[in-house]
Tab-separated table of C-alpha atoms and ligand atoms in Angstrom:
chain	number	residue	atom	x	y	z
X	128	UNK	CA	-108.226	-14.758	-256.735
X	129	UNK	CA	-109.094	-17.311	-259.338
X	130	UNK	CA	-106.882	-20.100	-260.714
X	131	UNK	CA	-106.488	-21.311	-264.295
X	132	UNK	CA	-109.369	-23.633	-265.159
X	133	UNK	CA	-106.963	-25.938	-266.993
X	134	UNK	CA	-103.700	-26.081	-265.037
X	135	UNK	CA	-104.469	-24.406	-261.698
X	136	UNK	CA	-101.905	-21.591	-262.038
X	137	UNK	CA	-103.024	-18.365	-260.277
X	138	UNK	CA	-104.417	-15.846	-262.768
X	139	UNK	CA	-103.894	-12.090	-263.013
X	140	UNK	CA	-106.564	-10.093	-264.907
X	141	UNK	CA	-105.216	-7.633	-267.489
X	142	UNK	CA	-108.399	-6.220	-269.041
X	143	UNK	CA	-111.515	-5.076	-267.270
X	144	UNK	CA	-115.015	-4.394	-268.610
X	145	UNK	CA	-116.684	-3.489	-265.317
X	146	UNK	CA	-119.963	-4.902	-264.035
X	147	UNK	CA	-121.796	-7.144	-266.517
X	148	UNK	CA	-125.200	-8.816	-266.418
X	149	UNK	CA	-125.940	-12.276	-267.899
X	150	UNK	CA	-125.383	-11.857	-271.668
X	151	UNK	CA	-128.501	-13.794	-272.699
X	152	UNK	CA	-130.472	-12.790	-269.591
X	153	UNK	CA	-133.317	-10.933	-271.345
X	154	UNK	CA	-135.784	-9.885	-268.695
X	155	UNK	CA	-139.134	-8.344	-267.827
X	156	UNK	CA	-139.598	-5.082	-265.943
X	157	UNK	CA	-140.514	-6.806	-262.681
X	158	UNK	CA	-137.157	-8.651	-262.763
X	159	UNK	CA	-134.980	-5.500	-262.975
X	160	UNK	CA	-134.513	-5.177	-259.220
X	161	UNK	CA	-133.099	-8.696	-258.807
X	162	UNK	CA	-130.814	-8.664	-261.841
X	163	UNK	CA	-127.493	-10.465	-261.342
X	164	UNK	CA	-124.172	-8.741	-262.140
X	165	UNK	CA	-120.532	-9.854	-261.962
X	166	UNK	CA	-117.173	-8.185	-262.629
X	167	UNK	CA	-115.989	-9.104	-266.128
X	168	UNK	CA	-112.205	-9.295	-266.380
X	169	UNK	CA	-110.084	-11.122	-268.900
X	170	UNK	CA	-106.857	-13.031	-268.190
X	171	UNK	CA	-104.384	-15.362	-269.884
X	172	UNK	CA	-102.773	-18.254	-268.046
X	173	UNK	CA	-99.006	-17.738	-268.162
X	174	UNK	CA	-98.489	-21.480	-267.931
X	175	UNK	CA	-100.874	-23.098	-270.450
X	176	UNK	CA	-101.857	-20.039	-272.528
X	177	UNK	CA	-105.624	-20.419	-271.979
X	178	UNK	CA	-107.496	-17.112	-272.391
X	179	UNK	CA	-110.298	-16.983	-269.851
X	180	UNK	CA	-112.597	-14.826	-267.783
X	181	UNK	CA	-111.447	-14.276	-264.217
X	182	UNK	CA	-114.896	-14.622	-262.740
X	183	UNK	CA	-118.027	-16.056	-264.348
X	184	UNK	CA	-121.541	-16.702	-263.152
X	185	UNK	CA	-122.365	-20.329	-262.374
X	186	UNK	CA	-123.336	-22.266	-265.555
X	187	UNK	CA	-126.825	-22.894	-264.151
X	188	UNK	CA	-127.452	-19.119	-264.386
X	189	UNK	CA	-126.603	-19.201	-268.111
X	190	UNK	CA	-127.942	-22.469	-269.531
X	191	UNK	CA	-131.349	-23.523	-268.331
X	192	UNK	CA	-134.925	-24.085	-269.449
X	193	UNK	CA	-135.303	-20.487	-270.668
X	194	UNK	CA	-132.111	-20.091	-272.693
X	195	UNK	CA	-132.752	-17.289	-275.200
X	196	UNK	CA	-130.392	-18.240	-278.061
X	197	UNK	CA	-131.974	-20.462	-280.732
X	198	UNK	CA	-129.188	-21.161	-283.230
X	199	UNK	CA	-131.562	-22.016	-286.124
X	200	UNK	CA	-133.033	-18.498	-286.027
X	201	UNK	CA	-129.991	-17.192	-287.880
X	202	UNK	CA	-130.493	-18.664	-291.334
X	203	UNK	CA	-126.809	-18.528	-292.359
X	204	UNK	CA	-126.114	-20.979	-289.513
X	205	UNK	CA	-128.332	-23.678	-291.066
X	206	UNK	CA	-126.312	-23.672	-294.302
X	207	UNK	CA	-123.036	-23.474	-292.389
X	208	UNK	CA	-123.732	-26.590	-290.322
X	209	UNK	CA	-125.257	-28.550	-293.203
X	210	UNK	CA	-121.957	-28.175	-295.020
X	211	UNK	CA	-119.992	-29.503	-292.036
X	212	UNK	CA	-122.474	-32.338	-291.423
X	213	UNK	CA	-122.334	-33.430	-295.091
X	214	UNK	CA	-118.563	-33.594	-294.886
X	215	UNK	CA	-118.567	-35.572	-291.634
X	216	UNK	CA	-121.187	-37.963	-293.017
X	217	UNK	CA	-119.096	-38.625	-296.146
X	218	UNK	CA	-115.686	-38.825	-294.495
X	219	UNK	CA	-116.222	-40.104	-290.952
X	220	UNK	CA	-119.696	-41.573	-290.597
X	221	UNK	CA	-120.024	-43.857	-293.617
X	222	UNK	CA	-120.156	-47.178	-291.690
X	223	UNK	CA	-123.553	-48.655	-290.811
X	224	UNK	CA	-122.849	-48.510	-287.077
X	225	UNK	CA	-121.441	-44.951	-287.122
X	226	UNK	CA	-122.277	-42.841	-284.073
X	227	UNK	CA	-122.009	-39.088	-283.539
X	228	UNK	CA	-122.382	-37.218	-280.265
X	229	UNK	CA	-122.931	-33.473	-280.349
X	230	UNK	CA	-122.169	-31.475	-277.214
X	231	UNK	CA	-124.488	-28.458	-276.934
X	232	UNK	CA	-126.801	-29.349	-279.814
X	233	UNK	CA	-129.053	-26.335	-279.116
X	234	UNK	CA	-132.260	-26.535	-281.226
X	235	UNK	CA	-130.760	-29.139	-283.584
X	236	UNK	CA	-129.202	-26.658	-285.999
X	237	UNK	CA	-126.521	-29.248	-286.923
X	238	UNK	CA	-127.920	-32.454	-285.395
X	239	UNK	CA	-130.915	-32.418	-287.779
X	240	UNK	CA	-128.594	-33.374	-290.652
X	241	UNK	CA	-127.451	-36.608	-289.000
X	242	UNK	CA	-131.009	-37.436	-287.992
X	243	UNK	CA	-132.240	-36.893	-291.563
X	244	UNK	CA	-129.416	-39.086	-292.920
X	245	UNK	CA	-130.503	-41.903	-290.572
X	246	UNK	CA	-127.236	-41.849	-288.600
X	247	UNK	CA	-127.150	-42.843	-284.945
X	248	UNK	CA	-126.753	-39.567	-283.034
X	249	UNK	CA	-127.028	-38.127	-279.558
X	250	UNK	CA	-127.244	-34.468	-278.612
X	251	UNK	CA	-126.228	-33.488	-275.083
X	252	UNK	CA	-127.796	-30.117	-274.349
X	253	UNK	CA	-128.373	-28.561	-270.903
X	254	UNK	CA	-130.955	-25.947	-271.959
X	255	UNK	CA	-134.256	-27.827	-271.925
X	256	UNK	CA	-136.251	-25.372	-274.038
X	257	UNK	CA	-133.894	-25.379	-277.031
X	258	UNK	CA	-133.312	-29.159	-276.660
X	259	UNK	CA	-137.087	-29.672	-276.841
X	260	UNK	CA	-137.247	-28.076	-280.312
X	261	UNK	CA	-134.889	-30.803	-281.572
X	262	UNK	CA	-136.652	-33.575	-279.634
X	263	UNK	CA	-139.998	-32.519	-281.121
X	264	UNK	CA	-138.469	-32.968	-284.569
X	265	UNK	CA	-137.455	-36.544	-283.773
X	266	UNK	CA	-133.800	-36.067	-282.806
X	267	UNK	CA	-132.279	-37.923	-279.858
X	268	UNK	CA	-131.200	-35.432	-277.216
X	269	UNK	CA	-130.272	-35.895	-273.583
X	270	UNK	CA	-130.923	-32.795	-271.485
X	271	UNK	CA	-127.748	-32.443	-269.424
X	272	UNK	CA	-124.393	-30.714	-269.182
X	273	UNK	CA	-121.418	-32.583	-270.646
X	274	UNK	CA	-118.759	-33.937	-268.284
X	275	UNK	CA	-116.469	-36.918	-267.847
X	276	UNK	CA	-119.180	-38.760	-265.885
X	277	UNK	CA	-121.825	-38.094	-268.532
X	278	UNK	CA	-119.396	-39.261	-271.247
X	279	UNK	CA	-118.725	-42.525	-269.396
X	280	UNK	CA	-122.465	-43.080	-269.013
X	281	UNK	CA	-122.924	-42.646	-272.772
X	282	UNK	CA	-120.100	-45.136	-273.455
X	283	UNK	CA	-121.753	-47.688	-271.127
X	284	UNK	CA	-125.153	-47.226	-272.812
X	285	UNK	CA	-124.305	-46.595	-276.467
X	286	UNK	CA	-120.600	-47.326	-276.976
X	287	UNK	CA	-117.885	-44.949	-278.150
X	288	UNK	CA	-118.388	-42.324	-280.849
X	289	UNK	CA	-116.760	-41.934	-284.263
X	290	UNK	CA	-117.249	-38.196	-284.078
X	291	UNK	CA	-117.828	-35.826	-281.191
X	292	UNK	CA	-118.884	-32.366	-282.325
X	293	UNK	CA	-119.328	-29.084	-280.484
X	294	UNK	CA	-120.173	-25.805	-282.176
X	295	UNK	CA	-119.990	-22.596	-280.167
X	296	UNK	CA	-120.190	-24.518	-276.937
X	297	UNK	CA	-116.852	-25.950	-275.773
X	298	UNK	CA	-115.721	-22.429	-274.833
X	299	UNK	CA	-118.814	-22.191	-272.605
X	300	UNK	CA	-117.795	-24.992	-270.266
X	301	UNK	CA	-115.611	-23.918	-267.341
X	302	UNK	CA	-114.712	-27.499	-266.312
X	303	UNK	CA	-112.238	-27.879	-269.162
X	304	UNK	CA	-110.498	-30.952	-267.749
X	305	UNK	CA	-113.745	-32.825	-267.233
X	306	UNK	CA	-114.712	-32.129	-270.873
X	307	UNK	CA	-111.308	-33.239	-272.175
X	308	UNK	CA	-111.332	-36.418	-270.069
X	309	UNK	CA	-114.898	-37.046	-271.277
X	310	UNK	CA	-113.821	-36.682	-274.902
X	311	UNK	CA	-110.877	-39.022	-274.274
X	312	UNK	CA	-113.242	-41.671	-272.848
X	313	UNK	CA	-116.011	-41.267	-275.412
X	314	UNK	CA	-113.946	-41.164	-278.604
X	315	UNK	CA	-113.207	-44.353	-280.590
X	316	UNK	CA	-109.452	-44.988	-281.070
X	317	UNK	CA	-109.592	-43.499	-284.591
X	318	UNK	CA	-112.403	-41.027	-283.938
X	319	UNK	CA	-112.291	-37.219	-284.106
X	320	UNK	CA	-113.504	-34.419	-281.900
X	321	UNK	CA	-114.472	-31.417	-284.063
X	322	UNK	CA	-115.345	-28.136	-282.428
X	323	UNK	CA	-115.497	-24.487	-283.370
X	324	UNK	CA	-115.609	-21.211	-281.515
X	325	UNK	CA	-114.833	-17.537	-281.975
X	326	UNK	CA	-111.084	-17.353	-282.642
X	327	UNK	CA	-108.787	-15.333	-280.399
X	328	UNK	CA	-106.671	-14.251	-283.383
X	329	UNK	CA	-109.711	-12.627	-285.056
X	330	UNK	CA	-110.697	-10.890	-281.842
X	331	UNK	CA	-107.229	-9.336	-281.660
X	332	UNK	CA	-107.132	-8.375	-285.349
X	333	UNK	CA	-110.697	-7.015	-285.538
X	334	UNK	CA	-110.806	-5.504	-282.061
X	335	UNK	CA	-114.075	-7.403	-281.567
X	336	UNK	CA	-114.189	-7.035	-277.799
X	337	UNK	CA	-117.885	-7.927	-277.812
X	338	UNK	CA	-116.858	-11.603	-278.132
X	339	UNK	CA	-116.058	-11.452	-274.418
X	340	UNK	CA	-119.107	-12.246	-272.295
X	341	UNK	CA	-120.064	-14.730	-269.599
X	342	UNK	CA	-120.776	-17.679	-271.934
X	343	UNK	CA	-117.303	-17.413	-273.449
X	344	UNK	CA	-115.563	-18.355	-270.225
X	345	UNK	CA	-112.662	-19.648	-272.350
X	346	UNK	CA	-111.461	-18.204	-275.673
X	347	UNK	CA	-109.435	-20.646	-277.729
X	348	UNK	CA	-106.517	-20.408	-280.089
X	349	UNK	CA	-104.427	-23.173	-281.677
X	350	UNK	CA	-101.722	-22.781	-279.028
X	351	UNK	CA	-104.020	-23.267	-276.043
X	352	UNK	CA	-106.027	-26.054	-277.698
X	353	UNK	CA	-102.836	-27.899	-278.569
X	354	UNK	CA	-101.324	-27.530	-275.091
X	355	UNK	CA	-104.451	-28.134	-273.050
X	356	UNK	CA	-105.810	-31.182	-274.913
X	357	UNK	CA	-102.227	-32.461	-275.008
X	358	UNK	CA	-102.423	-32.785	-271.211
X	359	UNK	CA	-105.155	-35.413	-271.750
X	360	UNK	CA	-103.467	-37.679	-274.305
X	361	UNK	CA	-105.221	-35.917	-277.159
X	362	UNK	CA	-103.735	-33.916	-280.001
X	363	UNK	CA	-104.713	-31.045	-282.278
X	364	UNK	CA	-104.433	-32.623	-285.748
X	365	UNK	CA	-106.170	-30.123	-288.006
X	366	UNK	CA	-107.798	-26.729	-288.056
X	367	UNK	CA	-109.736	-24.543	-290.431
X	368	UNK	CA	-110.394	-20.844	-290.222
X	369	UNK	CA	-114.053	-19.863	-290.757
X	370	UNK	CA	-115.610	-16.479	-291.496
X	371	UNK	CA	-118.739	-17.333	-289.511
X	372	UNK	CA	-119.519	-15.440	-286.289
X	373	UNK	CA	-117.009	-12.720	-286.962
X	374	UNK	CA	-114.127	-15.177	-287.355
X	375	UNK	CA	-114.061	-18.669	-285.887
X	376	UNK	CA	-111.634	-21.569	-285.821
X	377	UNK	CA	-112.684	-25.177	-286.307
X	378	UNK	CA	-110.342	-27.545	-284.477
X	379	UNK	CA	-109.988	-31.292	-285.061
X	380	UNK	CA	-108.613	-33.220	-282.094
X	381	UNK	CA	-107.767	-36.952	-282.062
X	382	UNK	CA	-106.081	-39.445	-279.740
X	383	UNK	CA	-102.359	-38.695	-279.642
X	384	UNK	CA	-100.601	-40.363	-282.580
X	385	UNK	CA	-103.836	-41.599	-284.194
X	386	UNK	CA	-103.826	-39.123	-287.089
X	387	UNK	CA	-101.123	-37.054	-288.796
X	388	UNK	CA	-100.810	-33.411	-287.750
X	389	UNK	CA	-101.646	-31.173	-290.726
X	390	UNK	CA	-99.520	-28.372	-292.150
X	391	UNK	CA	-102.348	-25.968	-291.254
X	392	UNK	CA	-101.803	-26.679	-287.544
X	393	UNK	CA	-98.061	-26.070	-287.791
X	394	UNK	CA	-98.610	-22.824	-289.711
X	395	UNK	CA	-101.185	-21.502	-287.258
X	396	UNK	CA	-99.038	-22.322	-284.230
X	397	UNK	CA	-96.146	-20.472	-285.852
X	398	UNK	CA	-98.362	-17.451	-286.678
X	399	UNK	CA	-99.673	-17.283	-283.112
X	400	UNK	CA	-96.166	-17.502	-281.662
X	401	UNK	CA	-94.979	-14.723	-283.962
X	402	UNK	CA	-97.982	-12.542	-283.004
X	403	UNK	CA	-97.471	-13.218	-279.301
X	404	UNK	CA	-101.176	-14.069	-279.151
X	405	UNK	CA	-101.022	-15.498	-275.633
X	406	UNK	CA	-98.735	-12.800	-274.258
X	407	UNK	CA	-100.648	-10.148	-272.237
X	408	UNK	CA	-98.302	-7.407	-273.592
X	409	UNK	CA	-99.649	-8.039	-277.108
X	410	UNK	CA	-103.049	-6.933	-275.853
X	411	UNK	CA	-101.962	-3.439	-274.712
X	412	UNK	CA	-103.072	-1.841	-277.995
X	413	UNK	CA	-106.361	-3.741	-277.791
X	414	UNK	CA	-107.050	-2.138	-274.418
X	415	UNK	CA	-106.561	1.325	-275.895
X	416	UNK	CA	-108.760	0.365	-278.854
X	417	UNK	CA	-111.472	-0.679	-276.416
X	418	UNK	CA	-111.534	2.733	-274.755
X	419	UNK	CA	-111.347	4.637	-278.079
X	420	UNK	CA	-114.144	2.540	-279.568
X	421	UNK	CA	-116.386	3.390	-276.632
X	422	UNK	CA	-115.663	7.141	-276.869
X	423	UNK	CA	-116.298	7.200	-280.643
X	424	UNK	CA	-119.509	5.186	-280.513
X	425	UNK	CA	-120.881	7.194	-277.592
X	426	UNK	CA	-120.046	10.517	-279.228
X	427	UNK	CA	-121.976	9.510	-282.374
X	428	UNK	CA	-124.949	8.337	-280.318
X	429	UNK	CA	-125.025	11.505	-278.206
X	430	UNK	CA	-124.722	13.698	-281.285
X	431	UNK	CA	-127.598	11.869	-282.992
X	432	UNK	CA	-129.700	12.233	-279.871
X	433	UNK	CA	-128.964	15.990	-279.769
X	434	UNK	CA	-129.975	16.227	-283.430
X	435	UNK	CA	-133.281	14.504	-282.632
X	436	UNK	CA	-132.500	11.406	-284.731
X	437	UNK	CA	-133.994	8.024	-283.913
X	438	UNK	CA	-131.524	5.170	-283.364
X	439	UNK	CA	-132.316	1.447	-283.031
X	440	UNK	CA	-130.248	-1.734	-282.826
X	441	UNK	CA	-130.435	-4.863	-285.023
X	442	UNK	CA	-129.899	-8.257	-283.331
X	443	UNK	CA	-130.256	-8.581	-279.568
X	444	UNK	CA	-127.055	-10.603	-279.503
X	445	UNK	CA	-125.133	-11.867	-276.511
X	446	UNK	CA	-122.302	-9.713	-277.881
X	447	UNK	CA	-124.494	-6.594	-277.646
X	448	UNK	CA	-124.750	-7.069	-273.888
X	449	UNK	CA	-121.008	-6.442	-273.601
X	450	UNK	CA	-121.053	-3.390	-275.887
X	451	UNK	CA	-124.121	-1.775	-274.385
X	452	UNK	CA	-123.078	-2.279	-270.777
X	453	UNK	CA	-119.420	-1.398	-271.314
X	454	UNK	CA	-120.320	1.802	-273.225
X	455	UNK	CA	-123.445	2.651	-271.224
X	456	UNK	CA	-125.916	2.577	-274.125
X	457	UNK	CA	-129.251	3.239	-272.464
X	458	UNK	CA	-132.793	3.530	-273.957
X	459	UNK	CA	-132.440	7.326	-274.326
X	460	UNK	CA	-129.725	6.631	-276.942
X	461	UNK	CA	-131.049	3.450	-278.541
X	462	UNK	CA	-134.839	3.277	-278.654
X	463	UNK	CA	-135.259	-0.478	-279.259
X	464	UNK	CA	-133.523	-3.542	-280.697
X	465	UNK	CA	-135.085	-5.666	-283.410
X	466	UNK	CA	-134.709	-9.431	-283.027
X	467	UNK	CA	-136.583	-12.292	-284.689
X	468	UNK	CA	-136.292	-14.557	-281.636
X	469	UNK	CA	-139.697	-14.826	-279.899
X	470	UNK	CA	-138.002	-15.654	-276.561
X	471	UNK	CA	-136.239	-12.262	-276.587
X	472	UNK	CA	-139.132	-10.138	-277.899
X	473	UNK	CA	-141.197	-7.959	-275.561
X	474	UNK	CA	-138.413	-8.293	-272.997
X	475	UNK	CA	-135.570	-5.911	-272.157
X	476	UNK	CA	-131.862	-6.310	-272.830
X	477	UNK	CA	-129.660	-7.300	-269.875
X	478	UNK	CA	-128.275	-4.495	-267.709
X	479	UNK	CA	-129.217	-1.408	-269.736
X	480	UNK	CA	-132.826	-2.482	-270.370
X	481	UNK	CA	-133.438	-1.503	-273.987
X	482	UNK	CA	-136.747	-2.995	-275.250
X	483	UNK	CA	-136.530	-5.876	-277.767
X	484	UNK	CA	-139.065	-5.722	-280.604
X	485	UNK	CA	-140.082	-8.059	-283.412
X	486	UNK	CA	-139.150	-7.327	-287.016
X	487	UNK	CA	-142.616	-5.935	-287.884
X	488	UNK	CA	-142.053	-3.180	-285.374
X	489	UNK	CA	-138.728	-2.271	-287.017
X	490	UNK	CA	-140.374	-2.188	-290.453
X	491	UNK	CA	-143.269	-0.041	-289.236
X	492	UNK	CA	-141.002	2.322	-287.288
X	493	UNK	CA	-137.869	2.650	-289.393
X	494	UNK	CA	-135.289	4.550	-287.330
X	495	UNK	CA	-132.857	7.026	-288.894
X	496	UNK	CA	-129.868	4.945	-287.792
X	497	UNK	CA	-129.465	1.267	-286.856
X	498	UNK	CA	-126.537	-0.266	-284.972
X	499	UNK	CA	-125.348	-3.610	-286.317
X	500	UNK	CA	-125.217	-5.595	-283.071
X	501	UNK	CA	-125.159	-8.777	-285.220
X	502	UNK	CA	-122.337	-7.332	-287.375
X	503	UNK	CA	-121.247	-10.913	-288.064
X	504	UNK	CA	-124.405	-11.284	-290.215
X	505	UNK	CA	-124.381	-7.723	-291.605
X	506	UNK	CA	-124.415	-8.788	-295.288
X	507	UNK	CA	-127.360	-11.103	-294.865
X	508	UNK	CA	-129.217	-8.531	-292.724
X	509	UNK	CA	-128.685	-5.664	-295.164
X	510	UNK	CA	-130.122	-7.866	-297.932
X	511	UNK	CA	-133.212	-8.576	-295.828
X	512	UNK	CA	-133.549	-4.880	-294.970
X	513	UNK	CA	-132.890	-3.488	-298.441
X	514	UNK	CA	-135.976	-1.277	-298.229
X	515	UNK	CA	-134.747	0.371	-295.052
X	516	UNK	CA	-131.495	1.351	-296.768
X	517	UNK	CA	-133.369	2.474	-299.923
X	518	UNK	CA	-135.537	4.742	-297.807
X	519	UNK	CA	-132.435	6.476	-296.467
X	520	UNK	CA	-131.857	4.384	-293.312
X	521	UNK	CA	-128.233	4.344	-292.149
X	522	UNK	CA	-126.225	1.561	-290.515
X	523	UNK	CA	-123.784	2.067	-287.656
X	524	UNK	CA	-120.876	-0.377	-287.376
X	525	UNK	CA	-118.489	-0.608	-284.432
X	526	UNK	CA	-116.356	-3.571	-285.654
X	527	UNK	CA	-113.608	-3.289	-286.739
X	528	UNK	CA	-114.027	0.486	-286.425
X	529	UNK	CA	-116.871	2.830	-285.626
X	530	UNK	CA	-118.365	4.025	-288.918
X	531	UNK	CA	-121.664	5.007	-290.484
X	532	UNK	CA	-122.773	3.489	-293.782
F	1383	JHZ	P1	-125.566	-14.154	-283.063
F	1383	JHZ	C1	-124.670	-16.503	-279.511
F	1383	JHZ	O1	-124.083	-15.217	-279.580
F	1383	JHZ	C2	-124.348	-17.090	-278.174
F	1383	JHZ	P2	-124.829	-13.978	-280.223
F	1383	JHZ	C3	-123.297	-18.131	-278.187
F	1383	JHZ	N1	-122.560	-18.046	-276.957
F	1383	JHZ	C4	-122.299	-17.977	-279.280
F	1383	JHZ	O2	-121.151	-18.279	-279.135
F	1383	JHZ	C5	-122.769	-17.482	-280.582
F	1383	JHZ	O3	-124.159	-17.274	-280.572
F	1383	JHZ	C6	-122.459	-18.468	-281.655
F	1383	JHZ	C7	-130.961	-12.224	-284.520
F	1383	JHZ	N2	-131.090	-12.101	-285.978
F	1383	JHZ	O4	-125.708	-15.406	-283.813
F	1383	JHZ	C8	-131.054	-13.635	-284.025
F	1383	JHZ	C9	-132.148	-11.394	-286.491
F	1383	JHZ	O5	-132.965	-10.844	-285.733
F	1383	JHZ	O6	-124.734	-13.095	-283.670
F	1383	JHZ	C10	-130.116	-13.628	-282.839
F	1383	JHZ	O7	-130.822	-13.236	-281.673
F	1383	JHZ	N3	-132.269	-11.319	-287.849
F	1383	JHZ	C11	-123.933	-19.480	-278.320
F	1383	JHZ	O8	-126.164	-13.830	-279.584
F	1383	JHZ	C12	-129.092	-12.546	-283.183
F	1383	JHZ	O9	-129.675	-11.734	-284.177
F	1383	JHZ	C13	-131.368	-11.899	-288.692
F	1383	JHZ	O10	-131.525	-11.801	-289.923
F	1383	JHZ	O11	-123.903	-12.840	-280.151
F	1383	JHZ	C14	-127.809	-13.115	-283.752
F	1383	JHZ	O12	-127.007	-13.567	-282.750
F	1383	JHZ	C15	-130.257	-12.608	-288.142
F	1383	JHZ	C16	-129.201	-13.237	-289.030
F	1383	JHZ	C17	-130.149	-12.688	-286.777
F	1383	JHZ	O13	-124.976	-14.568	-281.705
F	1384	ZN	ZN1	-103.320	-22.676	-267.243
């Protein structure tokens, strides 16, 4: 039995995905025998409303010197974070002594903007290989996990921050209370903590069950963010819905009483309450959707195999690890997955072991059908692969519904 990572209440799982490997654990053939698996089950804390995985692998198994996700490899992300950075620079970081700390700065996809603007910055990133990309480009990055102790160290060395940012990372950290206490200590009295992650409301509406995987140990919504940061003398003061990553929410948290609470927060809290977003009963239909989605996708893939068609995947995403392992998509059904990330290429996908190939291979071996495993970037990908579509190549979607285009 596992207890809520925020308030300690015992948890009861209500949705099970079976055995899962490490979502970004791309591997070589000689590593197959030792591959690590865990039981992936989802639960909601009845007390504080935090959506979370029942069991997760230790963080050191996920974020280390060979972390496979380089955020700058997805070009739409560069533009997305430049826009946020420009806004923060104009509105929050205008003073000469302004200081921004980014938790989980990855390869500098957002941090580069503060560096280029000559603003004092610090990235705190536990995966040494991605951190090194940013360091090599002149950014200041400390290779470590973020915690209350680390935050207090930063305060002692550098002082408090005007802005603390975290993009697609706060949901990765199981020690929620240590992060919140760290934010409380590190943030200037009028500073803001801005973070974004896949939004629970979009997952429910789209049926995007592939957003559940080991790295997303927590899945946030306005209700849980408001309640759980509230326990630490902090307050949700603003939020903004984003289309990025299949639907994300950007939350702004400040010291309690330091900033007015926006109408957007009140509206979202009301919407979530009306939806019953943190009530396990609300998720009954989602569970049925999960099973139906698997049956439909597998029946298409088996039919195509019987017809002798070639099927590939596009984007060896962390999300694809959930879909492929939950559905049982093996190399006899999907021949290979194209991905532009060198650290994933010439390796095999976690669990089901489908080979990952560079883009040239895709172009030279156009399949008949391609599954959009990076469906969140489908528009941008279909523009890049216009020739594939022109030559009769078909795309398979599974979010929000299974369909062929
Ligand atoms: P993408 C990761 O999830 C992990 P993933 C993490 N936990 C998270 O929350 C989200 O990111 C934000 C490739 N690609 O971004 C690059 C192409 O090959 O959907 C990536 O490997 N060609 C931090 O892995 C993958 O697809 C392209 O044109 O689910 C995209 O992965 C594009 C656009 C991408 O995230
Ligand atoms: Zn709880």
